[in-house]
Amino acid sequence: MDSYADIPNLKHLQALEAIAATHSITRACDHLNLSQPALTQGIAKVEAQLGVKLFNRRRGMVPTEPGEIYLKRIGRGTHYLRRAGDYAARFADKPPPHLHRRFTLSQLRALIAVVEHESFRLGAQQLAVQQSTVHRSCRELEAQLTCALFERTSAGVKPTRQAVEFSRLAKLALGEFAQAQADVQGWKGSFVGRFAIGCLPLAKTSLLPRALMRLADEYPMLDITVVDAPYTDLSKALRHGDIDIIIGALRRTLLPPELVQEELFVDPMIIVGRSNHPLLAGGAVTLSRLAACPWIAPRAGAPARTYFDGFYKTLERSQGEAHPIETGSLTVLRGLLMNSDRLTIISARQVDYEIKLGLLSEIPYPLDGSERSIGITMREGWMPAVPQQRLLEHLRSIAAEV
């Protein structure tokens, strides 16, 4: 599905910004080298699509309230397009001036689709157009940029590194343009659009579900998607605009570029086993008793894994004893723990439900220095829409209740 199909002609969006800056259609025409009838017709098309007037024409083309809302978001999209043009110009032979003004919506949609699928054929299928159309749009864009966007390999045509980064910035721009329409609909009282949330294991059990229930009650027409994946995949999706935020354990090191974090609370880790685990009887839990049990390791790359690896070494288990089973699935983890004497190290909140039901038990052994920061990861400079801002408020409120 192509979520950018309803974005207006990019020339019309440039015209709206020029009019807002000059307060004059005539001056905007001169600035963009467009005819006045074409520009006037373009404005009318955008206003008809939105169902609002963007300018008060009695006072020299001053933006109306919905016009200001729309143009603020359009300006953010233009910022990303300008960054895309500036990035491409670094690799161009003779980049033309105002490169970002030359791009068309069809060119950007085609490039994004091809880069995402690494295939002209699959990109064309996503856009529901002929493959030749996608080829033409990409070649036109390549000619404008005067830098290579594709390279031939034994497997076919592959996007270059420049194409991937240009596509990322273009995708963020189109995401802002699409959100501009949703912002205006929200001003009209109908909050629609998409909200994609990346969810790490800890947030699945209580924090995010409670916040989403509150949000859905307030905005029932909002299309909410929760994406469950490893952090590496989620951070890439966040940087490319496929998701809006990530909820879960924060990274103390190696935070991907252009991402920022907000801490909601600090969560300790505990050792967990099945209810009626042998360690719960027969005296104090010691390292030697822990070392006699088989274990389950958090998924590689998870923040808990670093702590687990360090703790597991202190057990000094012999090479001949069962190796830990590695999993990032709470469902698999629960099944393994409930049906064996295996132990794991996990966030206390992550298994709070299972412990309350008596399915699992905390093994009483202190884990010094195991605290983790839990919170929200966002793109730097991200401007949440009203429903997105409400979810952030719900998350902060729920975190403060505990």
CSV table of C-alpha atoms in Angstrom, one decimal:
chain,number,residue,atom,x,y,z
A,1,MET,CA,0.0,0.0,0.0
A,2,ASP,CA,1.3,3.5,-1.0
A,3,SER,CA,0.4,5.9,1.8
A,4,TYR,CA,1.6,8.9,-0.3
A,5,ALA,CA,-0.8,8.7,-3.2
A,6,ASP,CA,-3.1,11.5,-1.9
A,7,ILE,CA,-0.3,14.1,-1.4
A,8,PRO,CA,-0.9,17.2,-3.6
A,9,ASN,CA,1.4,18.2,-6.4
A,10,LEU,CA,4.7,19.3,-4.8
A,11,LYS,CA,4.7,22.5,-7.0
A,12,HIS,CA,1.4,23.4,-5.4
A,13,LEU,CA,2.8,22.9,-1.9
A,14,GLN,CA,5.8,25.1,-2.8
A,15,ALA,CA,3.3,27.7,-4.1
A,16,LEU,CA,1.4,27.7,-0.8
A,17,GLU,CA,4.7,28.3,1.1
A,18,ALA,CA,5.7,31.1,-1.2
A,19,ILE,CA,2.3,32.8,-0.8
A,20,ALA,CA,2.5,32.5,3.0
A,21,ALA,CA,5.9,34.1,2.9
A,22,THR,CA,5.1,36.9,0.5
A,23,HIS,CA,1.3,37.4,1.2
A,24,SER,CA,0.9,37.7,-2.5
A,25,ILE,CA,0.0,35.4,-5.4
A,26,THR,CA,1.8,37.7,-7.8
A,27,ARG,CA,5.0,37.7,-5.8
A,28,ALA,CA,4.8,33.9,-5.3
A,29,CYS,CA,4.4,33.5,-9.1
A,30,ASP,CA,7.5,35.5,-9.7
A,31,HIS,CA,9.4,33.6,-7.0
A,32,LEU,CA,8.5,30.2,-8.5
A,33,ASN,CA,8.3,31.2,-12.1
A,34,LEU,CA,4.7,30.0,-12.4
A,35,SER,CA,1.7,31.6,-14.1
A,36,GLN,CA,-0.9,33.1,-11.9
A,37,PRO,CA,-3.8,31.0,-13.4
A,38,ALA,CA,-1.8,27.8,-12.7
A,39,LEU,CA,-1.0,28.8,-9.2
A,40,THR,CA,-4.5,29.9,-8.4
A,41,GLN,CA,-5.9,26.7,-9.7
A,42,GLY,CA,-3.3,24.7,-7.7
A,43,ILE,CA,-4.4,26.4,-4.5
A,44,ALA,CA,-8.1,25.7,-5.3
A,45,LYS,CA,-7.3,22.0,-5.7
A,46,VAL,CA,-5.5,21.7,-2.4
A,47,GLU,CA,-8.3,23.7,-0.5
A,48,ALA,CA,-10.9,21.5,-2.2
A,49,GLN,CA,-9.1,18.3,-1.1
A,50,LEU,CA,-8.8,19.6,2.5
A,51,GLY,CA,-12.3,21.1,2.7
A,52,VAL,CA,-11.0,24.4,4.2
A,53,LYS,CA,-9.7,27.8,3.1
A,54,LEU,CA,-6.0,28.1,3.7
A,55,PHE,CA,-5.8,31.9,3.2
A,56,ASN,CA,-7.9,34.9,4.1
A,57,ARG,CA,-7.9,36.8,0.8
A,58,ARG,CA,-9.3,40.0,2.3
A,59,ARG,CA,-6.1,40.9,4.0
A,60,GLY,CA,-3.5,40.1,1.4
A,61,MET,CA,-3.4,36.3,1.5
A,62,VAL,CA,-2.8,35.7,5.2
A,63,PRO,CA,-3.0,32.1,6.3
A,64,THR,CA,-6.2,31.1,8.2
A,65,GLU,CA,-6.0,29.0,11.3
A,66,PRO,CA,-6.1,25.7,9.4
A,67,GLY,CA,-3.8,27.2,6.9
A,68,GLU,CA,-1.2,27.9,9.6
A,69,ILE,CA,-1.6,24.3,10.9
A,70,TYR,CA,-1.2,22.9,7.4
A,71,LEU,CA,1.7,25.1,6.4
A,72,LYS,CA,3.7,24.4,9.6
A,73,ARG,CA,3.7,20.7,8.7
A,74,ILE,CA,4.4,21.4,5.0
A,75,GLY,CA,7.4,23.5,6.1
A,76,ARG,CA,8.8,20.5,8.0
A,77,GLY,CA,8.4,18.3,4.9
A,78,THR,CA,10.2,20.9,2.8
A,79,HIS,CA,13.0,20.9,5.3
A,80,TYR,CA,13.5,17.2,4.7
A,81,LEU,CA,13.3,17.6,0.9
A,82,ARG,CA,16.0,20.3,1.1
A,83,ARG,CA,18.2,18.0,3.2
A,84,ALA,CA,17.7,15.3,0.5
A,85,GLY,CA,18.7,17.7,-2.2
A,86,ASP,CA,21.7,19.0,-0.3
A,87,TYR,CA,22.8,15.4,0.4
A,88,ALA,CA,22.5,14.4,-3.2
A,89,ALA,CA,24.4,17.5,-4.3
A,90,ARG,CA,27.4,16.3,-2.4
A,91,PHE,CA,27.8,13.5,-5.0
A,92,ALA,CA,26.6,15.3,-8.1
A,93,ASP,CA,28.8,16.6,-10.9
A,94,LYS,CA,27.0,19.9,-11.4
A,95,PRO,CA,24.0,20.2,-9.1
A,96,PRO,CA,21.5,22.8,-10.2
A,97,PRO,CA,20.3,25.5,-7.8
A,98,HIS,CA,17.3,24.9,-5.6
A,99,LEU,CA,17.5,21.2,-6.4
A,100,HIS,CA,14.7,20.2,-4.0
A,101,ARG,CA,12.2,22.3,-6.0
A,102,ARG,CA,12.7,20.1,-9.0
A,103,PHE,CA,11.5,16.8,-7.5
A,104,THR,CA,8.1,15.5,-8.4
A,105,LEU,CA,5.9,13.3,-6.3
A,106,SER,CA,5.9,10.5,-8.8
A,107,GLN,CA,9.7,10.5,-8.8
A,108,LEU,CA,10.0,10.3,-5.1
A,109,ARG,CA,7.3,7.7,-4.7
A,110,ALA,CA,9.0,5.5,-7.4
A,111,LEU,CA,12.4,5.8,-5.8
A,112,ILE,CA,11.2,5.0,-2.3
A,113,ALA,CA,9.3,1.9,-3.6
A,114,VAL,CA,12.3,0.6,-5.5
A,115,VAL,CA,14.7,1.2,-2.6
A,116,GLU,CA,12.4,-0.5,-0.1
A,117,HIS,CA,11.9,-3.6,-2.3
A,118,GLU,CA,15.3,-3.5,-4.0
A,119,SER,CA,13.4,-4.2,-7.2
A,120,PHE,CA,11.8,-2.2,-10.0
A,121,ARG,CA,9.2,-4.9,-10.5
A,122,LEU,CA,8.1,-5.1,-6.8
A,123,GLY,CA,8.2,-1.3,-6.5
A,124,ALA,CA,5.9,-1.0,-9.5
A,125,GLN,CA,3.5,-3.6,-8.0
A,126,GLN,CA,3.4,-1.6,-4.7
A,127,LEU,CA,2.5,1.6,-6.7
A,128,ALA,CA,0.1,-0.3,-9.0
A,129,VAL,CA,1.8,1.1,-12.1
A,130,GLN,CA,3.7,-0.3,-15.0
A,131,GLN,CA,7.4,-1.2,-14.4
A,132,SER,CA,8.4,1.1,-17.3
A,133,THR,CA,6.7,4.0,-15.4
A,134,VAL,CA,8.8,3.4,-12.3
A,135,HIS,CA,12.0,3.0,-14.5
A,136,ARG,CA,11.3,6.4,-16.2
A,137,SER,CA,10.6,8.2,-12.9
A,138,CYS,CA,13.8,6.9,-11.3
A,139,ARG,CA,15.9,7.7,-14.4
A,140,GLU,CA,14.5,11.2,-14.5
A,141,LEU,CA,15.4,11.7,-10.9
A,142,GLU,CA,18.9,10.3,-11.4
A,143,ALA,CA,19.4,12.7,-14.3
A,144,GLN,CA,18.3,15.7,-12.2
A,145,LEU,CA,20.6,14.7,-9.3
A,146,THR,CA,23.5,13.9,-11.7
A,147,CYS,CA,24.6,11.1,-9.4
A,148,ALA,CA,24.2,7.3,-9.6
A,149,LEU,CA,21.2,5.9,-7.7
A,150,PHE,CA,21.5,2.3,-8.9
A,151,GLU,CA,24.3,-0.1,-9.6
A,152,ARG,CA,24.2,-3.3,-11.5
A,153,THR,CA,25.1,-6.5,-9.6
A,154,SER,CA,25.0,-10.2,-10.5
A,155,ALA,CA,21.5,-10.2,-8.9
A,156,GLY,CA,20.2,-7.3,-10.9
A,157,VAL,CA,19.9,-3.6,-10.1
A,158,LYS,CA,20.7,-2.5,-6.6
A,159,PRO,CA,20.2,1.0,-5.0
A,160,THR,CA,23.4,2.8,-4.2
A,161,ARG,CA,24.2,4.1,-0.7
A,162,GLN,CA,23.3,7.5,-1.9
A,163,ALA,CA,19.9,6.3,-3.1
A,164,VAL,CA,19.1,4.7,0.2
A,165,GLU,CA,19.9,7.9,2.2
A,166,PHE,CA,18.2,10.2,-0.3
A,167,SER,CA,15.1,7.9,-0.2
A,168,ARG,CA,15.1,8.0,3.7
A,169,LEU,CA,15.0,11.8,3.7
A,170,ALA,CA,12.4,11.9,0.9
A,171,LYS,CA,10.3,9.4,2.8
A,172,LEU,CA,10.4,11.6,5.9
A,173,ALA,CA,9.4,14.6,3.8
A,174,LEU,CA,6.4,12.8,2.3
A,175,GLY,CA,5.4,11.5,5.7
A,176,GLU,CA,5.2,15.2,6.9
A,177,PHE,CA,3.1,16.1,3.8
A,178,ALA,CA,0.7,13.3,4.4
A,179,GLN,CA,0.5,14.2,8.1
A,180,ALA,CA,-0.4,17.8,7.1
A,181,GLN,CA,-3.7,16.6,5.8
A,182,ALA,CA,-4.4,14.6,8.9
A,183,ASP,CA,-3.6,17.7,11.0
A,184,VAL,CA,-6.2,19.7,9.2
A,185,GLN,CA,-8.8,16.9,9.6
A,186,GLY,CA,-8.0,17.0,13.3
A,187,TRP,CA,-8.6,20.7,13.4
A,188,LYS,CA,-12.0,20.0,11.9
A,189,GLY,CA,-12.7,17.5,14.7
A,190,SER,CA,-12.0,14.3,12.9
A,191,PHE,CA,-8.7,12.8,14.1
A,192,VAL,CA,-7.7,10.2,11.5
A,193,GLY,CA,-4.4,8.9,10.0
A,194,ARG,CA,-1.9,6.3,11.1
A,195,PHE,CA,0.2,5.9,14.2
A,196,ALA,CA,2.9,3.2,14.2
A,197,ILE,CA,4.5,2.2,17.4
A,198,GLY,CA,7.6,0.1,17.9
A,199,CYS,CA,7.3,-2.1,21.0
A,200,LEU,CA,10.1,-3.8,22.9
A,201,PRO,CA,9.4,-6.7,25.2
A,202,LEU,CA,8.9,-4.8,28.5
A,203,ALA,CA,6.3,-2.4,27.2
A,204,LYS,CA,4.1,-5.3,25.8
A,205,THR,CA,2.7,-6.5,29.1
A,206,SER,CA,1.3,-3.4,30.8
A,207,LEU,CA,2.6,0.0,29.9
A,208,LEU,CA,1.7,0.2,26.2
A,209,PRO,CA,-1.6,-1.7,26.4
A,210,ARG,CA,-2.9,0.6,29.1
A,211,ALA,CA,-1.9,3.7,27.2
A,212,LEU,CA,-3.3,2.4,23.9
A,213,MET,CA,-6.7,1.6,25.5
A,214,ARG,CA,-6.9,5.2,26.7
A,215,LEU,CA,-5.9,6.6,23.3
A,216,ALA,CA,-8.3,4.4,21.4
A,217,ASP,CA,-11.2,5.6,23.6
A,218,GLU,CA,-10.3,9.2,22.7
A,219,TYR,CA,-9.5,8.7,19.0
A,220,PRO,CA,-11.4,5.6,17.8
A,221,MET,CA,-10.9,6.4,14.1
A,222,LEU,CA,-7.1,6.5,14.4
A,223,ASP,CA,-5.3,3.6,12.7
A,224,ILE,CA,-2.9,2.3,15.3
A,225,THR,CA,-0.2,-0.3,14.5
A,226,VAL,CA,2.1,-1.9,17.0
A,227,VAL,CA,5.3,-3.3,15.5
A,228,ASP,CA,7.1,-6.0,17.5
A,229,ALA,CA,10.7,-6.5,16.4
A,230,PRO,CA,14.3,-6.5,17.6
A,231,TYR,CA,15.6,-3.0,18.5
A,232,THR,CA,17.9,-2.9,15.4
A,233,ASP,CA,15.0,-3.3,13.1
A,234,LEU,CA,12.8,-0.9,15.0
A,235,SER,CA,15.5,1.8,15.2
A,236,LYS,CA,15.9,1.6,11.4
A,237,ALA,CA,12.2,1.8,10.9
A,238,LEU,CA,12.1,4.8,13.1
A,239,ARG,CA,14.8,6.6,11.2
A,240,HIS,CA,13.1,5.9,7.9
A,241,GLY,CA,9.7,7.1,9.2
A,242,ASP,CA,8.0,3.7,9.1
A,243,ILE,CA,7.2,4.0,12.8
A,244,ASP,CA,6.8,7.1,15.0
A,245,ILE,CA,8.2,6.0,18.3
A,246,ILE,CA,9.8,3.1,20.2
A,247,ILE,CA,8.6,2.1,23.7
A,248,GLY,CA,10.9,0.0,25.8
A,249,ALA,CA,14.4,-0.2,27.2
A,250,LEU,CA,16.6,2.7,26.3
A,251,ARG,CA,20.1,2.3,25.0
A,252,ARG,CA,22.9,3.7,27.1
A,253,THR,CA,25.4,3.4,24.2
A,254,LEU,CA,25.3,3.1,20.4
A,255,LEU,CA,22.1,5.2,20.0
A,256,PRO,CA,21.5,5.5,16.2
A,257,PRO,CA,22.0,8.9,14.7
A,258,GLU,CA,19.1,11.4,14.7
A,259,LEU,CA,17.3,9.6,17.5
A,260,VAL,CA,16.7,10.9,21.1
A,261,GLN,CA,15.4,9.2,24.2
A,262,GLU,CA,13.1,10.1,27.1
A,263,GLU,CA,13.2,8.1,30.3
A,264,LEU,CA,9.9,7.1,31.9
A,265,PHE,CA,11.1,5.0,34.8
A,266,VAL,CA,14.0,2.8,36.0
A,267,ASP,CA,13.2,-0.9,36.2
A,268,PRO,CA,15.3,-3.6,38.1
A,269,MET,CA,15.8,-7.1,36.9
A,270,ILE,CA,15.2,-10.2,38.9
A,271,ILE,CA,15.8,-13.9,38.6
A,272,VAL,CA,12.7,-15.9,37.7
A,273,GLY,CA,11.7,-19.5,37.7
A,274,ARG,CA,8.6,-21.6,37.8
A,275,SER,CA,6.3,-21.6,40.8
A,276,ASN,CA,7.4,-24.2,43.4
A,277,HIS,CA,10.9,-24.1,41.9
A,278,PRO,CA,13.4,-26.2,44.0
A,279,LEU,CA,15.4,-23.1,44.9
A,280,LEU,CA,12.4,-21.7,46.8
A,281,ALA,CA,12.8,-24.5,49.4
A,282,GLY,CA,15.8,-25.7,51.4
A,283,GLY,CA,17.5,-22.6,52.6
A,284,ALA,CA,19.1,-19.5,51.2
A,285,VAL,CA,19.7,-19.1,47.4
A,286,THR,CA,23.5,-19.0,46.7
A,287,LEU,CA,25.6,-18.8,43.6
A,288,SER,CA,26.4,-22.5,43.8
A,289,ARG,CA,22.7,-23.4,43.9
A,290,LEU,CA,22.0,-21.1,41.0
A,291,ALA,CA,24.9,-22.6,39.1
A,292,ALA,CA,23.3,-26.0,39.4
A,293,CYS,CA,20.2,-24.9,37.4
A,294,PRO,CA,20.0,-24.6,33.6
A,295,TRP,CA,19.2,-21.1,32.2
A,296,ILE,CA,17.5,-19.1,29.5
A,297,ALA,CA,19.3,-16.1,28.0
A,298,PRO,CA,17.8,-12.9,26.7
A,299,ARG,CA,18.0,-12.3,23.0
A,300,ALA,CA,21.5,-11.2,21.7
A,301,GLY,CA,21.6,-7.4,21.5
A,302,ALA,CA,18.9,-6.9,24.2
A,303,PRO,CA,20.0,-4.6,27.1
A,304,ALA,CA,19.4,-7.4,29.6
A,305,ARG,CA,21.8,-9.7,27.6
A,306,THR,CA,24.9,-7.8,28.7
A,307,TYR,CA,24.0,-8.1,32.3
A,308,PHE,CA,23.0,-11.8,31.9
A,309,ASP,CA,26.3,-12.6,30.3
A,310,GLY,CA,28.3,-11.0,33.1
A,311,PHE,CA,26.2,-12.7,35.8
A,312,TYR,CA,26.3,-16.1,34.1
A,313,LYS,CA,30.1,-16.0,34.1
A,314,THR,CA,30.1,-15.6,37.9
A,315,LEU,CA,28.2,-18.9,38.1
A,316,GLU,CA,31.3,-20.7,36.7
A,317,ARG,CA,29.2,-23.5,35.2
A,318,SER,CA,31.2,-26.3,33.7
A,319,GLN,CA,31.5,-26.8,29.9
A,320,GLY,CA,29.6,-30.1,30.2
A,321,GLU,CA,26.4,-28.6,31.6
A,322,ALA,CA,23.4,-27.6,29.5
A,323,HIS,CA,24.0,-24.3,27.6
A,324,PRO,CA,21.4,-21.5,28.0
A,325,ILE,CA,18.5,-21.4,25.5
A,326,GLU,CA,18.3,-18.0,23.9
A,327,THR,CA,14.9,-16.4,23.2
A,328,GLY,CA,13.4,-12.9,22.9
A,329,SER,CA,9.8,-14.3,22.9
A,330,LEU,CA,8.0,-13.9,26.2
A,331,THR,CA,5.6,-16.7,25.2
A,332,VAL,CA,8.4,-19.1,24.6
A,333,LEU,CA,10.2,-17.9,27.7
A,334,ARG,CA,7.1,-18.5,29.8
A,335,GLY,CA,6.6,-22.0,28.4
A,336,LEU,CA,10.2,-23.0,29.1
A,337,LEU,CA,10.2,-21.6,32.6
A,338,MET,CA,6.9,-23.2,33.6
A,339,ASN,CA,7.9,-26.6,32.4
A,340,SER,CA,11.4,-26.9,33.6
A,341,ASP,CA,13.8,-25.9,36.4
A,342,ARG,CA,15.4,-23.3,34.1
A,343,LEU,CA,16.0,-19.8,35.3
A,344,THR,CA,16.3,-16.4,33.6
A,345,ILE,CA,17.1,-12.8,34.3
A,346,ILE,CA,14.3,-10.5,33.3
A,347,SER,CA,12.6,-7.1,34.0
A,348,ALA,CA,10.4,-7.3,37.1
A,349,ARG,CA,7.6,-5.5,35.4
A,350,GLN,CA,7.8,-7.8,32.4
A,351,VAL,CA,6.6,-10.8,34.4
A,352,ASP,CA,4.6,-9.0,37.0
A,353,TYR,CA,1.3,-10.6,35.6
A,354,GLU,CA,2.7,-14.1,35.6
A,355,ILE,CA,4.0,-13.8,39.1
A,356,LYS,CA,0.7,-12.4,40.4
A,357,LEU,CA,-1.1,-15.4,38.8
A,358,GLY,CA,1.3,-17.8,40.5
A,359,LEU,CA,2.6,-19.1,37.1
A,360,LEU,CA,6.2,-17.9,37.8
A,361,SER,CA,8.1,-16.9,40.9
A,362,GLU,CA,10.9,-14.5,41.8
A,363,ILE,CA,14.0,-16.3,43.0
A,364,PRO,CA,15.3,-14.3,46.0
A,365,TYR,CA,18.8,-13.3,45.0
A,366,PRO,CA,20.0,-9.7,44.7
A,367,LEU,CA,21.1,-8.5,41.2
A,368,ASP,CA,23.2,-5.4,42.0
A,369,GLY,CA,23.5,-2.8,39.2
A,370,SER,CA,20.7,-4.5,37.1
A,371,GLU,CA,18.5,-1.4,36.8
A,372,ARG,CA,17.5,-0.4,33.3
A,373,SER,CA,16.0,2.8,32.0
A,374,ILE,CA,12.7,2.4,30.2
A,375,GLY,CA,11.2,5.0,28.0
A,376,ILE,CA,10.5,6.5,24.6
A,377,THR,CA,12.8,6.7,21.6
A,378,MET,CA,11.9,9.3,19.0
A,379,ARG,CA,13.4,11.1,15.9
A,380,GLU,CA,15.2,14.2,16.8
A,381,GLY,CA,13.0,17.2,16.2
A,382,TRP,CA,9.9,15.0,15.8
A,383,MET,CA,6.6,17.0,16.0
A,384,PRO,CA,3.8,14.7,17.3
A,385,ALA,CA,0.3,15.3,16.1
A,386,VAL,CA,-2.4,15.7,18.7
A,387,PRO,CA,-3.2,12.0,19.1
A,388,GLN,CA,0.5,11.1,19.2
A,389,GLN,CA,1.0,13.8,21.9
A,390,ARG,CA,-1.9,12.3,23.9
A,391,LEU,CA,-0.2,8.9,23.8
A,392,LEU,CA,3.0,10.4,25.1
A,393,GLU,CA,1.0,12.0,28.0
A,394,HIS,CA,-0.7,8.7,28.8
A,395,LEU,CA,2.6,6.8,28.8
A,396,ARG,CA,4.1,9.4,31.2
A,397,SER,CA,1.1,9.3,33.4
A,398,ILE,CA,1.0,5.5,33.7
A,399,ALA,CA,4.7,5.4,34.4
A,400,ALA,CA,4.3,7.9,37.2
A,401,GLU,CA,1.6,5.8,38.8
A,402,VAL,CA,3.9,2.8,39.6
